[in-house]
Each structure stands twice: as structure tokens, then as C-alpha cells.
Coordinates of C-alpha atoms and ligand atoms in Angstrom, one line a residue:
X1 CA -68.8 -22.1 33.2
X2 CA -71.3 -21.0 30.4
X3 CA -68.6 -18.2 30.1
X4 CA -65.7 -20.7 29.9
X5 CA -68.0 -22.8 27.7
X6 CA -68.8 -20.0 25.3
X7 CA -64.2 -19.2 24.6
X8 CA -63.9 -22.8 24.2
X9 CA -66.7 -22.4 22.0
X10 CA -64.9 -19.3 20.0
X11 CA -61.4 -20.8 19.8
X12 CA -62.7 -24.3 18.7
X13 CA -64.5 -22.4 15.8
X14 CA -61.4 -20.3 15.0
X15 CA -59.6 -23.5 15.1
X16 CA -61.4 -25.8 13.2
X17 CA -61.2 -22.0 10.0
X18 CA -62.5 -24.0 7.1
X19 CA -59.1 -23.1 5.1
X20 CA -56.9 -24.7 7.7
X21 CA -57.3 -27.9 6.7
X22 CA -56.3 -27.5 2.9
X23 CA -53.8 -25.4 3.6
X24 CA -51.9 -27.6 5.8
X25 CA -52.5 -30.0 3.9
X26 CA -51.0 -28.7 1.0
X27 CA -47.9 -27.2 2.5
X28 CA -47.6 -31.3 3.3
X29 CA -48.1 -32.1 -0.2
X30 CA -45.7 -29.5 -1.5
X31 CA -42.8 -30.1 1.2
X32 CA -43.3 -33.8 0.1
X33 CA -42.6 -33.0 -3.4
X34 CA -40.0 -30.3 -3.4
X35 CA -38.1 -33.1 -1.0
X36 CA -38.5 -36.0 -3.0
X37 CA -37.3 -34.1 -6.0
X38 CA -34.3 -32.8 -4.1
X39 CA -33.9 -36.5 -3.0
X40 CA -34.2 -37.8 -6.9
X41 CA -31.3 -35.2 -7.5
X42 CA -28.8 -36.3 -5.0
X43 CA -29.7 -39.7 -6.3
X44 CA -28.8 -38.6 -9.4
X45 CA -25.4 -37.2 -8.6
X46 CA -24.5 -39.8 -6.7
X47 CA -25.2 -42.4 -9.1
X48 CA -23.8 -40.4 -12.4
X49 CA -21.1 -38.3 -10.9
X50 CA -19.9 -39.3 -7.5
X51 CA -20.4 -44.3 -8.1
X52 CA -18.5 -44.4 -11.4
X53 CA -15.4 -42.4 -10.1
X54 CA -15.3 -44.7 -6.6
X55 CA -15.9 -47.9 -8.4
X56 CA -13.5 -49.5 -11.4
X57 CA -13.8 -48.4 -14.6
X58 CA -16.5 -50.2 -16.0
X59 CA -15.8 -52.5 -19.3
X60 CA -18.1 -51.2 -22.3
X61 CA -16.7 -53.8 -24.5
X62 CA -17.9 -56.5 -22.4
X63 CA -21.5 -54.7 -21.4
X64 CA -22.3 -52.8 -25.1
X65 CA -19.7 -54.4 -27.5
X66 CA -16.9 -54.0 -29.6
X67 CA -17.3 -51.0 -31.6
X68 CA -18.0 -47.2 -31.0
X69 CA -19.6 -45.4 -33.3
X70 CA -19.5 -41.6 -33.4
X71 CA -20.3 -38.8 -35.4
X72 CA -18.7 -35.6 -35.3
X73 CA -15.9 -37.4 -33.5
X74 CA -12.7 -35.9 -34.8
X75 CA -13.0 -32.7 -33.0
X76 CA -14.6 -31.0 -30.0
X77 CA -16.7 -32.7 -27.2
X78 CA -16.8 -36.1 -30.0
X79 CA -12.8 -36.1 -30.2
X80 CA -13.6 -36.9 -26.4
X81 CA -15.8 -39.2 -26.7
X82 CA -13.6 -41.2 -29.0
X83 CA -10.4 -40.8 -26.8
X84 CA -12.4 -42.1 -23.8
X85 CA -14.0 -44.8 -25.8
X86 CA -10.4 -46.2 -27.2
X87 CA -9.1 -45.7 -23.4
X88 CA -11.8 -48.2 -22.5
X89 CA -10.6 -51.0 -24.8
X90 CA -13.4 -50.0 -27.5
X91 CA -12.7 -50.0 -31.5
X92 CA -13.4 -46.5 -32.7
X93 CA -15.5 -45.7 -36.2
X94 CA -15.5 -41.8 -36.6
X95 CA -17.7 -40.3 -39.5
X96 CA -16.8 -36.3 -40.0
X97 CA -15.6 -33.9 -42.5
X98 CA -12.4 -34.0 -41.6
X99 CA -10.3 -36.4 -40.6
X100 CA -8.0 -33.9 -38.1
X101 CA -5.6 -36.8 -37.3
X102 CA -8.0 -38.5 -34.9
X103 CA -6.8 -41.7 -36.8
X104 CA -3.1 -41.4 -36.0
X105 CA -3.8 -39.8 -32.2
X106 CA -5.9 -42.8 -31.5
X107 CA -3.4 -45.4 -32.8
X108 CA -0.3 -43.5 -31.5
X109 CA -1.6 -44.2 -27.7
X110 CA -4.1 -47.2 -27.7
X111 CA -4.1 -50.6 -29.8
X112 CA -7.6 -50.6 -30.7
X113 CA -8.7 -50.7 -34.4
X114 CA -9.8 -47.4 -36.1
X115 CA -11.7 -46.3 -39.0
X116 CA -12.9 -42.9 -40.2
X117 CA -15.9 -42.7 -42.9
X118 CA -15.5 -39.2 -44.8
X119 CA -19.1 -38.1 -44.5
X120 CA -21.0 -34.4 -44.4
X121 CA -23.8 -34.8 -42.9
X122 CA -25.2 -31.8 -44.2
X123 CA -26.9 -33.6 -47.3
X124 CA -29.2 -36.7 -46.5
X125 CA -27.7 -38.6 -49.4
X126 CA -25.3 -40.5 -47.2
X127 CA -26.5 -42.1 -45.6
X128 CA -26.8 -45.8 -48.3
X129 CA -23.1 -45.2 -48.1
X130 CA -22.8 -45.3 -44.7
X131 CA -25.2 -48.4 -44.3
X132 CA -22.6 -50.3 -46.6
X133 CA -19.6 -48.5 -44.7
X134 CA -21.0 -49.7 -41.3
X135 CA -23.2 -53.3 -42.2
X136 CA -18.9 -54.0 -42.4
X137 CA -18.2 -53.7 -38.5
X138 CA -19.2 -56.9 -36.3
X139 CA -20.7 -56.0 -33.0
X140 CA -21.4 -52.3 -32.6
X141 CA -21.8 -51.6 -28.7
X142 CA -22.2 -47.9 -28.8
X143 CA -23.4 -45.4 -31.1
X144 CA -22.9 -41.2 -30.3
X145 CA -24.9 -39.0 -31.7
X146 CA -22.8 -36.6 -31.6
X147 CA -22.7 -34.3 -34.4
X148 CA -24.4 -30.6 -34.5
X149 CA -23.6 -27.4 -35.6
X150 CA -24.9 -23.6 -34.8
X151 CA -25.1 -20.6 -36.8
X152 CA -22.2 -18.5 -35.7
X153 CA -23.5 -15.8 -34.2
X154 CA -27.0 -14.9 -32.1
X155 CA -28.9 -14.2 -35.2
X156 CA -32.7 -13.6 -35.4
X157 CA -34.3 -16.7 -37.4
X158 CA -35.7 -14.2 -39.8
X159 CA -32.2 -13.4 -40.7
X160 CA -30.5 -16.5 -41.2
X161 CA -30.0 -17.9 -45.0
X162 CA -32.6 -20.6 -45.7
X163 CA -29.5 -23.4 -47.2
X164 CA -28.0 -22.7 -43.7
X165 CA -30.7 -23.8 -42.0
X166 CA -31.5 -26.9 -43.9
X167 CA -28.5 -27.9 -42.9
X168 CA -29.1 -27.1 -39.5
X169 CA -32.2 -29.6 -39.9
X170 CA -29.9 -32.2 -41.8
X171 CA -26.7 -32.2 -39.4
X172 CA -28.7 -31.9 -35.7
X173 CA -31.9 -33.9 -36.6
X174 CA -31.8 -36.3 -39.6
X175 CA -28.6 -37.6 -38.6
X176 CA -29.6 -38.7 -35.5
X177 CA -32.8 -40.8 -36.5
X178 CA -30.9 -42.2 -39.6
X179 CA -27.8 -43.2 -37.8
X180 CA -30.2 -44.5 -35.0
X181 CA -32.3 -46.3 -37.4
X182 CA -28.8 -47.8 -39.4
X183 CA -27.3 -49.2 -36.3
X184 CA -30.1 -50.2 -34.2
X185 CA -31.3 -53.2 -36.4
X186 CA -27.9 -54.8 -35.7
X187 CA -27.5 -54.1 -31.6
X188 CA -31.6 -55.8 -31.8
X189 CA -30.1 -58.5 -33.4
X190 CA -27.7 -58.4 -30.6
X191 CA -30.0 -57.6 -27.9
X192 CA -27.5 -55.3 -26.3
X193 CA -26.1 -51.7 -27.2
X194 CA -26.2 -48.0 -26.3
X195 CA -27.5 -44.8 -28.0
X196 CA -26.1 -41.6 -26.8
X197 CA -27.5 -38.7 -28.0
X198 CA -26.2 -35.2 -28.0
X199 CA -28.8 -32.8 -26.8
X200 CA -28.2 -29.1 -25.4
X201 CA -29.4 -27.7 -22.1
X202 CA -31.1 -25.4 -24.8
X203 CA -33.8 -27.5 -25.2
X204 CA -34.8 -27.3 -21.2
X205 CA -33.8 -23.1 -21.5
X206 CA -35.6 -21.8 -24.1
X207 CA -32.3 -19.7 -26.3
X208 CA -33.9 -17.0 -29.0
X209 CA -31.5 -16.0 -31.4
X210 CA -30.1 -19.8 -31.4
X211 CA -34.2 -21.1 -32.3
X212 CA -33.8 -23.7 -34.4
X213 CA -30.6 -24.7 -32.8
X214 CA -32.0 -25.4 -29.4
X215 CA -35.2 -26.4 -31.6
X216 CA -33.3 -29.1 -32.7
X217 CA -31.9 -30.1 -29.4
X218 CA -35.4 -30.2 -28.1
X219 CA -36.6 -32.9 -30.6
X220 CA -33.3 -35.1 -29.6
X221 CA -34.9 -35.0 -26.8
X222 CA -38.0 -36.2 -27.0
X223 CA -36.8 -38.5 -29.7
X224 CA -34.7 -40.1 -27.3
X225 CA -36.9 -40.8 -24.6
X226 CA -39.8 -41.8 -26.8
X227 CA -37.2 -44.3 -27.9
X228 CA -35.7 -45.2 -24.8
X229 CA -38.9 -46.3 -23.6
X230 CA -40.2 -47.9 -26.8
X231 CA -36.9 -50.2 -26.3
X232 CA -37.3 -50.9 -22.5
X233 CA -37.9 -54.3 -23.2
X234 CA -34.7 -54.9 -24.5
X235 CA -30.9 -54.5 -23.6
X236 CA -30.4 -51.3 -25.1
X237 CA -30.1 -48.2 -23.5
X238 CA -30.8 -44.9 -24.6
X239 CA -29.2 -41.5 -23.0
X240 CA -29.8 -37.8 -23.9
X241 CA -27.0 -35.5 -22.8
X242 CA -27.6 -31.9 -22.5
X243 CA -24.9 -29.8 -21.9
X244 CA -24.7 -26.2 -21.0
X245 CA -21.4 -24.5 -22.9
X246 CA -18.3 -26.4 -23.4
X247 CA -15.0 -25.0 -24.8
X248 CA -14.8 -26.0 -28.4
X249 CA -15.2 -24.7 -32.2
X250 CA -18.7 -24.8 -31.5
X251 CA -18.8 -21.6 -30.0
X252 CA -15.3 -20.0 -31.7
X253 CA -17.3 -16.9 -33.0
X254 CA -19.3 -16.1 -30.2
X255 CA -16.5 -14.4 -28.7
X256 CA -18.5 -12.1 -26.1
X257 CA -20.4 -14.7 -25.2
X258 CA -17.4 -17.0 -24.6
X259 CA -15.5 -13.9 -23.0
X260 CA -17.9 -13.7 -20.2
X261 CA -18.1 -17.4 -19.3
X262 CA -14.4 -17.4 -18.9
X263 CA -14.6 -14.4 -16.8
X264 CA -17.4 -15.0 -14.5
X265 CA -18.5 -18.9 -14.9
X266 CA -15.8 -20.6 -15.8
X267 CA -16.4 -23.2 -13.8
X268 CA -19.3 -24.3 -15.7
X269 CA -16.9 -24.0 -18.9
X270 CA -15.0 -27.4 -19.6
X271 CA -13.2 -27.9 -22.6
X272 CA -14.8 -30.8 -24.9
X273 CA -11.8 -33.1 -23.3
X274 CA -12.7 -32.9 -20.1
X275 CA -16.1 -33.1 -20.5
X276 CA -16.3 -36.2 -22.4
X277 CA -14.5 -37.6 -19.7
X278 CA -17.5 -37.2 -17.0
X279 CA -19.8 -38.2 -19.8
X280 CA -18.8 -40.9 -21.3
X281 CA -17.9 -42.2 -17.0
X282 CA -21.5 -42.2 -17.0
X283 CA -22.1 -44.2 -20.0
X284 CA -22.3 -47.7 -17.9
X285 CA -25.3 -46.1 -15.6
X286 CA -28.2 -48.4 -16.7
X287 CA -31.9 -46.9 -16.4
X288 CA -32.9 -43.9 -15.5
X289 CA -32.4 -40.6 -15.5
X290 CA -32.6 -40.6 -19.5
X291 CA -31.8 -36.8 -20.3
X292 CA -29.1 -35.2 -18.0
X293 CA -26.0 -32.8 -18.4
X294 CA -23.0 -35.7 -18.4
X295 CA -20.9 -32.6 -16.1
X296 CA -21.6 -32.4 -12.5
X297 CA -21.2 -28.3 -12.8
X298 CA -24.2 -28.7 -15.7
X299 CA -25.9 -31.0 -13.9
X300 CA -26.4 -28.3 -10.8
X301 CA -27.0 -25.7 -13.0
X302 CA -29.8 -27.4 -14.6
X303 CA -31.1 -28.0 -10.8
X304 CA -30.8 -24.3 -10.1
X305 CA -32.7 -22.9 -13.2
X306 CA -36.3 -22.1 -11.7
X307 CA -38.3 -24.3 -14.3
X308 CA -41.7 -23.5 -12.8
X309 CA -41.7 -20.2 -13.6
X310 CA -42.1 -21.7 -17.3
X311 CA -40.4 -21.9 -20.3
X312 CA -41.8 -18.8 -21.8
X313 CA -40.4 -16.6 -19.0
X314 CA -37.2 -18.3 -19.3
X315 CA -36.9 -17.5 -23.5
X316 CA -37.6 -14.1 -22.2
X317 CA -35.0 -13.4 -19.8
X318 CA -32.5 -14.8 -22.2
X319 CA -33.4 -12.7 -25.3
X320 CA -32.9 -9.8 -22.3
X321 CA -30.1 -11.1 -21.5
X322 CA -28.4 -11.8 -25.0
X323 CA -29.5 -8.4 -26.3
X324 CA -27.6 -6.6 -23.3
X325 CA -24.8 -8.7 -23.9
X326 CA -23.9 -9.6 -27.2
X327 CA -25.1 -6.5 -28.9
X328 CA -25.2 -8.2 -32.2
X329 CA -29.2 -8.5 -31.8
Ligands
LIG401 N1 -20.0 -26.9 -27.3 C1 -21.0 -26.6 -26.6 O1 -21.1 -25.6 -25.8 C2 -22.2 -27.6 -26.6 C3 -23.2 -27.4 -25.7 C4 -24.3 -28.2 -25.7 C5 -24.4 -29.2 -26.7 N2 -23.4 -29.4 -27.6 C6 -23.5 -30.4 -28.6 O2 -22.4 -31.3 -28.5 C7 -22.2 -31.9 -29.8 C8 -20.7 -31.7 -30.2 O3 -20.4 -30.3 -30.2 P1 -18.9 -29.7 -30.2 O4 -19.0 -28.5 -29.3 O5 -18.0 -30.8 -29.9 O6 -18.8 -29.3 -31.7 P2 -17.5 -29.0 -32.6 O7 -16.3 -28.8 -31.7 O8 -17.9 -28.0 -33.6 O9 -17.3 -30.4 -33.3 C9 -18.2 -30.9 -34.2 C10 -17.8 -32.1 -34.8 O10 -18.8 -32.4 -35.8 C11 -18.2 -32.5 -37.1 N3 -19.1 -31.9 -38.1 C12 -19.7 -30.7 -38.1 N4 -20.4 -30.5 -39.2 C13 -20.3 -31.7 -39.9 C14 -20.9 -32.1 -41.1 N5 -21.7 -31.4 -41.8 N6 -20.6 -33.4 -41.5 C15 -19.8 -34.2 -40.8 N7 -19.2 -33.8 -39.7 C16 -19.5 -32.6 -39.2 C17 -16.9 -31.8 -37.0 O11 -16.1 -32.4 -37.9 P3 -15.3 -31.5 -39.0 O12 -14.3 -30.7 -38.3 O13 -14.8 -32.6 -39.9 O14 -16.3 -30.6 -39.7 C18 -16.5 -32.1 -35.6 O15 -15.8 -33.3 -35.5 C19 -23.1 -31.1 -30.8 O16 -24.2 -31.9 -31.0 C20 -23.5 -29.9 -30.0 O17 -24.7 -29.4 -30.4 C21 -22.3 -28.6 -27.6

């Protein structure tokens, strides 16, 4: 018995290893959170991706307002936007360069109104124009953010020509707070609207030799959930999308870059068409998330990167990778 006692004695010590307790303890608090966020990102898909295709199309006008309001929106992933917009019974106010026919496309297949302001938004001298141009449209429902630009080729920053990157600064950044700050004051008159902002999955992946590009995507960000929740009081909603790569002029130089997407991801590869189709579906998705990809193939690629093994890691395996790549830096 004193024998017996004496084992029970040893296991129950063994048993009761000091250790055992946190450990388990944190294996339950880890499980706990990997599963919730897993949950949080089927949520997500369900509710961005999978709802709005199942249910009716849902009626902007009637939720946002009459008017869209996009920049950048005669070519590329904004082109999209409007030709979804219009499709959904919206008026359509482009501001670009060029006009590219998105005036007489529009018309030719919807009867919405449409208007195109001639604007570069590389200068920040447009923007009292634009305030006169735009104080002339009654109800604006939607604004996109949409414009941006990148140099054209993976360029160290110490390379690039300093005009080209105020630009940069002019065309992804100030265009977004000044349009914001130009259209809000009417949709809080209104009490209803929505910002979309263009972001980049470059501001989640760190991309060297694209810095101040995905530098720039990385302050839409933040801008637009600082303002999402400064106007969570209101009707009007804010929404970041970050894309990986889409097919457009965006990337027309970057032709290695672009080769081997097409050859070995191209299903992460939309052209800007397609994918303002799945973005601007989830355009009627009220509340949270506030930043996410707008394609489903983004969306699970954005899952997939291992974020926890931190951003500085990340900007290093991509300079690796670009260098073996592109060549070009
Ligand atoms: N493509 C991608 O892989 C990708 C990935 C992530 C995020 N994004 C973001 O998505 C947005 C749209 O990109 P995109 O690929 O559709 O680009 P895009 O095909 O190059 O189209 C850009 C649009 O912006 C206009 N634009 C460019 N510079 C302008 C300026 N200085 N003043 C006025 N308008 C100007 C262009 O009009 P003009 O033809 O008249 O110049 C065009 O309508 C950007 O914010 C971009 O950063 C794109």
C-alpha cells in the first residue's frame, strides 16, 4: 500500500508538471483564435462573394442615391465601375484625362445621364473646378476613389524622377481626401452615401521597388477606416478595396511580371471588367469588413499570405522575389 501510495504519489506529481496547465491552456486560446478567425473569413465570403450573387441585385439608387461619382473611370478597373454603376440604374460623372468614349459606350447601352469632367489629377489645382463642376449634380450616392497610377517599371525609389513622384503623391493620395472632403459635405446633408476607396493588396504585402506606390495604398487605407469609423454614426459607408493584379494599363510595361501571372496564376488575374463586376456586387454590404479584395480569388489569397510572420519578412521575400524575376532591379 505505502508502495501503491508512493506511484500514485509520483504520477500525480508528474501530472499536476507546473507547465501543463499553461500550456494547455494556451493551445485552447490559440485554437479558439485561429478558429474564430477562420470563422470571420467564411463569414466574409459568404456575405461579400457568395449573398449578393443568390439574392437580387440590390438598388444603389434607392439605398446611396442618384449619382456615381468616379475618378479614373474611363479606363481600366474604373471603366468597370462605371459600366456596373449605369447597369444598376445610377447616373454616371467620370473625371479623367481622357474621355476614351466612356460617354458614348455608357449612353449607347443604358438611359442613364452622363457627364465627364476633363481633370489631371496630377496637379492639386483642380480641385475649385471640380467643387463648381460637382456642387451642379443633386444627390450624389456614391463616390469611387478610384484613380492611381505606378511608375512603370520596379524601380528603386532612389531612382525615380522626383516630378514623377509628386505626382504619385497628387494622383493616389490628395485626390482621394479632396474628392472625399468635396462630396462628403453634400451625402451629410443627405445622411446617406458611400465612399469606395481604391486601395492595393500592396499596402497589407509590403512591394519594394513599387514603395511609394504601395505607400500610397497603405494611407488609403488607414484613411478610410479612420473615416469609416469617424462617420459610424451616420448613413454613410466607407469601403477600402485592395486588389492583388488585375489586367489593365496599369501594369502594360511590366511585361515579365504580367507574363508570369498569365502563365502560372491566372486565376488570380481578372481583367478590370470582370473585376468591377464582383466589387461593385459588394457595394450594397453594409458594415463591416471595411478593407477587403472586392474578388473572391484576392480575397483567398489575402487569407493565405502568412501575415504573422510580419510585414518586414514579407518586403523581403518580395524584393527576393522581384529581383529573380524581373531582372530590371
Ligand atoms: N490593376 C491592378 O493590378 C491594380 C491592383 C490593385 C489596385 N489597383 C488600383 O485600382 C485603381 C484603378 O487602377 P487600373 O488598373 O484600372 O488603372 P488604369 O487602367 O491605368 O486606369 C486608370 C484610370 O485613371 C485615369 N488617370 C490616370 N492618371 C490620371 C490623372 N493624372 N488624371 C486624371 N485621370 C487619370 C486614367 O484615365 P486616362 O486614360 O484619361 O489617363 C484611367 O481612367 C488604381 O487606384 C490602382 O492603384 C489596381
Amino acid at each position: 500500500m505505502e508502495q501503491m501510495g508512493e506511484v500514485v504519489c509520483e504520477n500525480s506529481h508528474q501530472f499536476h508538471w507546473p507547465g501543463y496547465n499553461f500550456f494547455a491552456i494556451l493551445g485552447i486560446i490559440v485554437t479558439s483564435l485561429i478558429s474564430l478567425r477562420l470563422l470571420r473569413a467564411i463569414w466574409n465570403l459568404w456575405r461579400l462573394y457568395i449573398w449578393p450573387n443568390l439574392r437580387p441585385a440590390q438598388d444603389y439608387v434607392k439605398l446611396y442615391g442618384k449619382w456615381a461619382v468616379i475618378t479614373g473611370g474611363s479606363d481600366g478597373i474604373g471603366k468597370g465601375y462605371a459600366l456596373e454603376l449605369a447597369k444598376r440604374g445610377m447616373n454616371i460623372c467620370v473625371l479623367s484625362n481622357f474621355e476614351n468614349n466612356i460617354v458614348s459606350e455608357i449612353r449607347s447601352v443604358y438611359t442613364v445621364d452622363v457627364k465627364w469632367i476633363d481633370v489631371d489629377f496630377s496637379t492639386t489645382e483642380v480641385y475649385e473646378r471640380i467643387e463648381k463642376e460637382i456642387s451642379q449634380i443633386d444627390d450624389i450616392g456614391i463616390l469611387v476613389n478610384n484613380v492611381g497610377m505606378v511608375q512603370s517599371k520596379w524601380q528603386p525609389l532612389a531612382d525615380q524622377d522626383r516630378r514623377f513622384m509628386e505626382k504619385i503623391i497628387n494622383v493616389n493620395m490628395a485626390t482621394v481626401v479632396m474628392m472625399t472632403e468635396i462630396v462628403l459635405k453634400s451625402m451629410l446633408r443627405q445622411n446617406r452615401g458611400l465612399i469606395v476607396c481604391m486601395g492595393s493588396m500592396a499596402s497589407r504585402v509590403p512591394t519594394p521597388y513599387a514603395t511609394l506606390y504601395a505607400s500610397s495604398k497603405a494611407f488609403i487605407e488607414n484613411f478610410s477606416v479612420c473615416l469609416a469609423s469617424e462617420l459610424s454614426e451616420t448613413k454613410i459607408v466607407v469601403k477600402c478595396i485592395e486588389p492583388c493584379f488585375v489586367r489593365t494599363q496599369l501594369l502594360k510595361d511590366m511585361t515579365k511580371f504580367t507574363d508570369f501571372l498569365k502563365s502560372y496564376w491566372s486565376w488570380t488575374f481578372p481583367d478590370g471588367l470582370s473585376f468591377a463586376a464582383t466589387a461593385t456586387s459588394t457595394f450594397g454590404v453594409i458594415g463591416t469588413p471595411v478593407v477587403y479584395a472586392g474578388y473572391v480569388a484576392h480575397e483567398i489569397l489575402t487569407l493565405i499570405v502568412p501575415h504573422s510572420i510580419g510585414k518586414e519578412t514579407l518586403a523581403n521575400i518580395s524584393t527576393k522575389f522581384l529581383r529573380w524575376l524581373t531582372s530590371e532591379v
